[in-house]
XYZ file of C-alpha atoms in Angstrom:
387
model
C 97.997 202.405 131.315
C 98.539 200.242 128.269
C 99.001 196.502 128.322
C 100.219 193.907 125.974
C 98.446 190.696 125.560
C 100.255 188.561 123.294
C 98.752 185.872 121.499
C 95.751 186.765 123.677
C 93.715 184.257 121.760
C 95.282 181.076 123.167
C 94.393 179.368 125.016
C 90.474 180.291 124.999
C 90.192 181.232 128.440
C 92.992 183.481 128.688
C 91.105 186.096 127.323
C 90.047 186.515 130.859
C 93.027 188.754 131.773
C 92.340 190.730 129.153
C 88.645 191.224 129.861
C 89.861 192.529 133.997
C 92.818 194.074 132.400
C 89.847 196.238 130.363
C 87.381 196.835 133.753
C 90.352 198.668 135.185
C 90.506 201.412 132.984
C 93.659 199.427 130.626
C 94.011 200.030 127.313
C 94.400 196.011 126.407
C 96.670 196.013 123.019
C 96.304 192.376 121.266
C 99.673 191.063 119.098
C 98.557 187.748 117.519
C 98.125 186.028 114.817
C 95.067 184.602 114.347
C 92.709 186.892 112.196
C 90.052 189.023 114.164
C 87.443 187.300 112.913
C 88.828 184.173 114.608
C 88.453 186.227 117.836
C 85.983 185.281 120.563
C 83.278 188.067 120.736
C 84.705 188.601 124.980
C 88.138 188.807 123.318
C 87.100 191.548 120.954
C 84.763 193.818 123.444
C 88.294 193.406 125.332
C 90.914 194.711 123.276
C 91.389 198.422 122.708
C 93.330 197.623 119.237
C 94.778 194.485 117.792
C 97.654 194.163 115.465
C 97.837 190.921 113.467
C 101.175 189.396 111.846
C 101.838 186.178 110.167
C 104.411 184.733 112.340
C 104.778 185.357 116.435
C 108.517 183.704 115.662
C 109.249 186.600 113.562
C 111.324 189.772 115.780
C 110.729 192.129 113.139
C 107.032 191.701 112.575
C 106.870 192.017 116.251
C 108.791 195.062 116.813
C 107.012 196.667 114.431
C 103.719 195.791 116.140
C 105.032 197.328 119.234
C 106.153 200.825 117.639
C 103.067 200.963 115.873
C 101.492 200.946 119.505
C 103.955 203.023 120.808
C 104.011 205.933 118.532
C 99.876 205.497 118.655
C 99.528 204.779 122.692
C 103.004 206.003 124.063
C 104.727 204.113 126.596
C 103.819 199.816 126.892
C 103.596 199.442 130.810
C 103.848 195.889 130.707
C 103.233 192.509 128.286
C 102.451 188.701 128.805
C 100.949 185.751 127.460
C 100.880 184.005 130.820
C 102.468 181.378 128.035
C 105.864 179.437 128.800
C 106.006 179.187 124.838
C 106.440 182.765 124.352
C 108.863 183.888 127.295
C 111.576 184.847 125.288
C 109.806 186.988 122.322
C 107.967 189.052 125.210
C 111.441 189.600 127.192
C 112.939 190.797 123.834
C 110.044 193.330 123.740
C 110.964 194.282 127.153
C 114.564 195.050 126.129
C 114.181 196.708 123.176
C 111.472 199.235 124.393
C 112.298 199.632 128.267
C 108.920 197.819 129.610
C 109.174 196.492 132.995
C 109.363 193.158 133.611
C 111.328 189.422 132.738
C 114.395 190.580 130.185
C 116.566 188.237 128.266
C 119.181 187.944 130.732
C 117.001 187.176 133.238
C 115.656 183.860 131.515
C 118.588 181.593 131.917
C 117.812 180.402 135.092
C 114.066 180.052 134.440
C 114.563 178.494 130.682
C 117.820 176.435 131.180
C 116.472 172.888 133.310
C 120.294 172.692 134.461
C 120.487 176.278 135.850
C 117.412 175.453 137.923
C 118.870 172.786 139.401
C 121.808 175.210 140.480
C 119.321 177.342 142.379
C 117.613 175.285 144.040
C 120.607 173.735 145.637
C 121.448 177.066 146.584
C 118.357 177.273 148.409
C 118.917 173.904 150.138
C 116.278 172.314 148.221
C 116.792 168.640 146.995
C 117.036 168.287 143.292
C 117.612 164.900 141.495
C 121.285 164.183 140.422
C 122.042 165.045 136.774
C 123.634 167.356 134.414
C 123.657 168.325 130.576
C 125.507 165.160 128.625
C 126.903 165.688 125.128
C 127.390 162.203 124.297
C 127.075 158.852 125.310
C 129.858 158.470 126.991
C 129.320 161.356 129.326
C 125.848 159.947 130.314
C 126.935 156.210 131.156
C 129.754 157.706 133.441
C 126.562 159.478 135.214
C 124.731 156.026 134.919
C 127.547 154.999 136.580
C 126.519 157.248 139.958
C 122.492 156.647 139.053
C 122.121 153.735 137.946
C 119.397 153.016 135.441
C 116.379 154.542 135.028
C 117.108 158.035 133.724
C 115.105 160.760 132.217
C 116.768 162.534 128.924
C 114.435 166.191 128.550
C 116.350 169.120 126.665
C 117.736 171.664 128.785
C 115.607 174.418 127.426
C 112.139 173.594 126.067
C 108.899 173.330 126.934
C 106.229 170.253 126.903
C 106.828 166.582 127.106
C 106.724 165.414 123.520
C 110.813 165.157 123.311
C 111.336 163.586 126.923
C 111.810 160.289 127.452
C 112.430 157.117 130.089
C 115.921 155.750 129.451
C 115.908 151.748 131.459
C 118.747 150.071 129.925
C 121.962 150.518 127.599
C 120.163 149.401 124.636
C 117.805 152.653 124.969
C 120.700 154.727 125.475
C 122.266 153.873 122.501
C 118.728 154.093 120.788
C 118.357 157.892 122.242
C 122.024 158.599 121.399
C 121.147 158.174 117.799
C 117.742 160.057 117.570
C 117.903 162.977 119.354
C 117.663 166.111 118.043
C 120.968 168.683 117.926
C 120.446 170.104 121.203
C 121.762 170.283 124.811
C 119.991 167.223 126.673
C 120.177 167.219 130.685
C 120.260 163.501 131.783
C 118.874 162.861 135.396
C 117.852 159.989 138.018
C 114.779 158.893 137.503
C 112.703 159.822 141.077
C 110.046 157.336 141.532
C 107.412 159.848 143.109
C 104.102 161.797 142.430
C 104.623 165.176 140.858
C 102.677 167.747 142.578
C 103.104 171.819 142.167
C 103.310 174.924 144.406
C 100.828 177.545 142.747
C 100.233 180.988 142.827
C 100.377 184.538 142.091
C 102.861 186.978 143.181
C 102.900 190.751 143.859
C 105.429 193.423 142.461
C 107.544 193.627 145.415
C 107.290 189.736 146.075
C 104.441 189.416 148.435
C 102.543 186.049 147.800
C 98.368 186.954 146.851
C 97.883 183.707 146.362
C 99.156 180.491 146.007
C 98.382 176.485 146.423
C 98.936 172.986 145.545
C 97.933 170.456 142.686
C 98.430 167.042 142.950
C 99.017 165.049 139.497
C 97.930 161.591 138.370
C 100.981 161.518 136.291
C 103.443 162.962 134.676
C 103.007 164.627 131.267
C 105.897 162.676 130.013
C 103.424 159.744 130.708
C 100.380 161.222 129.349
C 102.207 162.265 125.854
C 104.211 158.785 125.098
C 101.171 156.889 126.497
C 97.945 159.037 124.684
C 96.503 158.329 127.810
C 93.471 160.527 129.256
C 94.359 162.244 132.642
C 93.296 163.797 135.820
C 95.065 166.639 138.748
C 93.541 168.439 141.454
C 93.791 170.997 143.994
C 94.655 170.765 147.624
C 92.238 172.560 150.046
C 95.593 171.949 152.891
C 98.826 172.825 151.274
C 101.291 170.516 153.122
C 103.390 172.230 155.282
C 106.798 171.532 153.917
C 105.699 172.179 150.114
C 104.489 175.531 151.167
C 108.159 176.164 152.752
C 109.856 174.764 149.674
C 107.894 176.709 147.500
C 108.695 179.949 149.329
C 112.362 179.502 149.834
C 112.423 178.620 145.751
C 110.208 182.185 145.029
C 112.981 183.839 146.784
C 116.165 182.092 145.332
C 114.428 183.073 141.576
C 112.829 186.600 143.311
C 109.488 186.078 141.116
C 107.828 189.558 141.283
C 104.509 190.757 139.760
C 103.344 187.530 138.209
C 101.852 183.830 138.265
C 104.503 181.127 139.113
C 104.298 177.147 138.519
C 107.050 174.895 140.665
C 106.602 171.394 140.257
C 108.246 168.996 142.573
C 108.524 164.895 143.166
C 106.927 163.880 146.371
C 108.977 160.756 146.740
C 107.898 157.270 147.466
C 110.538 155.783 149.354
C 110.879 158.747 151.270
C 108.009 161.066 151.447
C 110.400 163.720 150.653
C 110.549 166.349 148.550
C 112.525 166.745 145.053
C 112.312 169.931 143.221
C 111.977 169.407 139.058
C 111.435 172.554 137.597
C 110.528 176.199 137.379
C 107.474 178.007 135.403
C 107.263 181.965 135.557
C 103.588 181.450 134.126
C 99.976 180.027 136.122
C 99.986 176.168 135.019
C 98.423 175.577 131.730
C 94.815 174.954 130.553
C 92.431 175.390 132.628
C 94.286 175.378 136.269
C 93.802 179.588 136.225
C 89.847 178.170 136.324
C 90.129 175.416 139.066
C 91.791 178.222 141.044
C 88.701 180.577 140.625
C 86.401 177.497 141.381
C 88.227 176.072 144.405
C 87.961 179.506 146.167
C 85.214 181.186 144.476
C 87.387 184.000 143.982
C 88.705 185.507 140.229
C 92.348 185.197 139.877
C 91.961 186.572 136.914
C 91.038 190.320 138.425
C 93.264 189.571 141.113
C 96.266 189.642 138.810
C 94.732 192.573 136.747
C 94.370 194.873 139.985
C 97.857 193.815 140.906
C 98.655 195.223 137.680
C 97.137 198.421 137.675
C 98.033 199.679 141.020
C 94.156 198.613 142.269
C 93.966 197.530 145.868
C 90.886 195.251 146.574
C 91.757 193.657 149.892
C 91.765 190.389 147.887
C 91.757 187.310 150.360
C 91.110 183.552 149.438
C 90.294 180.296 151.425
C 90.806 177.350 150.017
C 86.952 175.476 149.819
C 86.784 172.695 147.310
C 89.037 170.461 145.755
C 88.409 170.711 142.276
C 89.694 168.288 139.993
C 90.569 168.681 136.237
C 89.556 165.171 134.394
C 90.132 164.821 130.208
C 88.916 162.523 128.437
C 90.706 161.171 125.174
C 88.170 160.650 121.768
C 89.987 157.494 121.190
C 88.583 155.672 124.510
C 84.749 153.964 124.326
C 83.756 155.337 127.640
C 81.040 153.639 129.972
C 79.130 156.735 130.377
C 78.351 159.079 127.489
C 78.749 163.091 128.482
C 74.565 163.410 128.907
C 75.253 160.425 131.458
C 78.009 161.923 132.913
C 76.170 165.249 133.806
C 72.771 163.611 134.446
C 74.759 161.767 137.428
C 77.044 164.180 138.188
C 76.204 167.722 136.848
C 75.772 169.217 140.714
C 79.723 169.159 140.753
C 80.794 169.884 137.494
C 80.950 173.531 137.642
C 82.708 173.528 133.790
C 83.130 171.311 130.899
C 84.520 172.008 127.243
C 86.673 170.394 124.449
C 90.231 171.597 124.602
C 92.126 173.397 121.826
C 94.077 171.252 119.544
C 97.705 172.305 120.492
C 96.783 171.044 124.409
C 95.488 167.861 123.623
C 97.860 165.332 123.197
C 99.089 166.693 126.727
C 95.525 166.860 128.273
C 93.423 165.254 126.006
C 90.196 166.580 123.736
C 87.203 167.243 126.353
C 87.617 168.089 129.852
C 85.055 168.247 133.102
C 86.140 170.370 136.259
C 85.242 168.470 139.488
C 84.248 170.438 142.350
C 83.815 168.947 146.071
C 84.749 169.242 149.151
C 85.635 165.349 150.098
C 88.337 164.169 148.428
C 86.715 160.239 148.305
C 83.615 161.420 146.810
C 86.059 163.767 144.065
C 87.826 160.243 143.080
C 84.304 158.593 142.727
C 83.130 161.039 140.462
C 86.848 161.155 138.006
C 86.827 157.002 137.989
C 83.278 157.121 136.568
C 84.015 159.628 134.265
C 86.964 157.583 133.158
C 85.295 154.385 133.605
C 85.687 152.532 130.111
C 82.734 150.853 128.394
């Protein structure tokens, strides 16, 4: 069998799929373009071959990589990044050389924030009023059924960096005149926590795995802010998130990989509003808090899903474990020897984070394991205690 990881160098810890990809027998093929001596030394002892190029953006560099491992390793059985960023070069790899999985015209619903919305509502699920404005006048006669606050994201894109809060005309007009040349989707503001249905999914649809992370804030928050941040794992996945979460894996029939759906929980209410779709495990180190919250490798899990393998893999849901950044920018009350002098018995992990992540998650993380919730909080509001 022979596998694609592309840009299997980012983020760090990703080049865990391609070290269970490799104990299965898989020839692991790298695309990427970092040179191999920028390679972690796990990376490396992973990869059967790797094939640099300058630019992931560019097709042709990247269908050449791909013949060259064709005509070397015959027929690609499958390739991922387990990275939103790159869905669309890896589905025009599928296309153009017949591997299975995600193809181009398969992305619109899962790229396009406004052909989300359409499937969720047709599987019943609540979804915030909006739609995609092209000027200002099209968005105040949507104000005019909202009301003010609104959130302005683009329709297709990735991140938080180009999203933003909308409270009054004056902003409008400001946002009118600023943003970028491309399709905006305008929608009520919902006044709620955000927190995700998680998991990994087999090739004919059967869910291996899956549970819930709760989130401080939004990332829209954390980016516009620079503010340091915390989420964490459920060891209960409410009932009616696990139901919402199903019905939306069938309305998008996510087979043979990691999904992300992040929904409002609703103040007011307590109910549920669905916000957006994510063929891909959630980002940094979540694939990690997954491994620790079980004691179980999700990592192998997907790989033997891959290859054919069948391990009787089973999970239950132990610890919360809670991801907590810290931001070089803040004087904390507690250095890091502090922190894991008073804490180090649950902090199963800590590192910096790579430089593309941080302005979403900040520059050094801990991973919080317990199984009380109260004494989980304890330990993140010393951490982020400031000095």
């Amino acid at each position: 069998m022979n596998y694609i990881h592309f840009s299997p160098h980012f983020p760090s810890n990703y080049c865990a799929f391609s070290a269970a990809l490799k104990k299965n027998g898989v020839n692991v093929l790298g695309i990427g373009d970092a040179h191999w001596d920028q390679l972690s030394h796990n990376l490396k002892e992973s990869l059967s071959e790797y094939y640099r190029v300058d630019d992931l953006h560019n097709n042709h560099q990247l269908l050449d990589a791909a013949d060259y491992f064709i005509n070397r390793y015959s027929k690609i059985d499958g390739i991922d990044s387990h990275n939103e960023y790159w869905l669309e070069r890896e589905a025009m790899l599928r296309d153009k050389f017949d591997i299975a999985g995600l193809k181009p015209e398969q992305l619109a619903t899962i790229r396009s924030k406004s052909e989300m919305k359409k499937i969720f509502r047709k599987a019943s699920l609540r979804v915030a009023a909006g739609k995609v404005v092209q000027n200002i006048n099209e968005a105040r006669e949507l104000i005019q059924e909202t009301g003010f606050p609104v959130v302005g994201k683009p329709d297709k894109g990735v991140g938080a960096a180009d999203t933003y809060k909308i409270c009054n005309d004056e902003e409008l007009e400001g946002f009118f005149s600023s943003k970028p040349p491309i399709d905006y989707i305008m929608e009520a503001f919902v006044d709620g926590d955000i927190i995700s249905f998680d998991g990994l999914v087999g090739k004919d649809g059967e869910l291996l795995f899956f549970t819930a992370m709760q989130n401080e804030k939004g990332v829209m928050e954390v980016v516009h802010q620079d503010s340091h941040v915390y989420y964490y794992t459920h060891r209960d996945v409410p009932a009616d998130l696990e139901a919402a979460g199903r019905k939306a894996l069938k309305a998008f029939d996510v087979k043979g990989r990691f999904f992300h759906f992040e929904f409002f929980r609703e103040h007011k209410t307590g109910e549920l509003v669905a916000l957006e779709v994510n063929m891909r495990p959630p980002g940094g180190f979540s694939t990690d808090m997954f491994n620790y919250s079980c004691d179980i490798d999700v990592y192998q899990a997907w790989a033997d899903m891959i290859s054919g393998k069948k391990n009787g893999f089973t999970f239950e849901r132990k610890y919360h474990v809670c991801f907590v950044s810290r931001k070089s920018r803040f004087a904390y009350a507690l250095s890091h020897e502090e922190v894991m002098n008073r804490f180090g018995g649950n902090i199963v992990f800590s590192s910096g984070i790579d430089g593309a992540l941080a302005k979403a998650m900040g520059d050094f993380c801990y991973l919080v394991r317990s199984e009380n919730l109260d004494e989980m909080f304890e330990i993140q509001k010393a951490i982020h205690q400031m000095g």
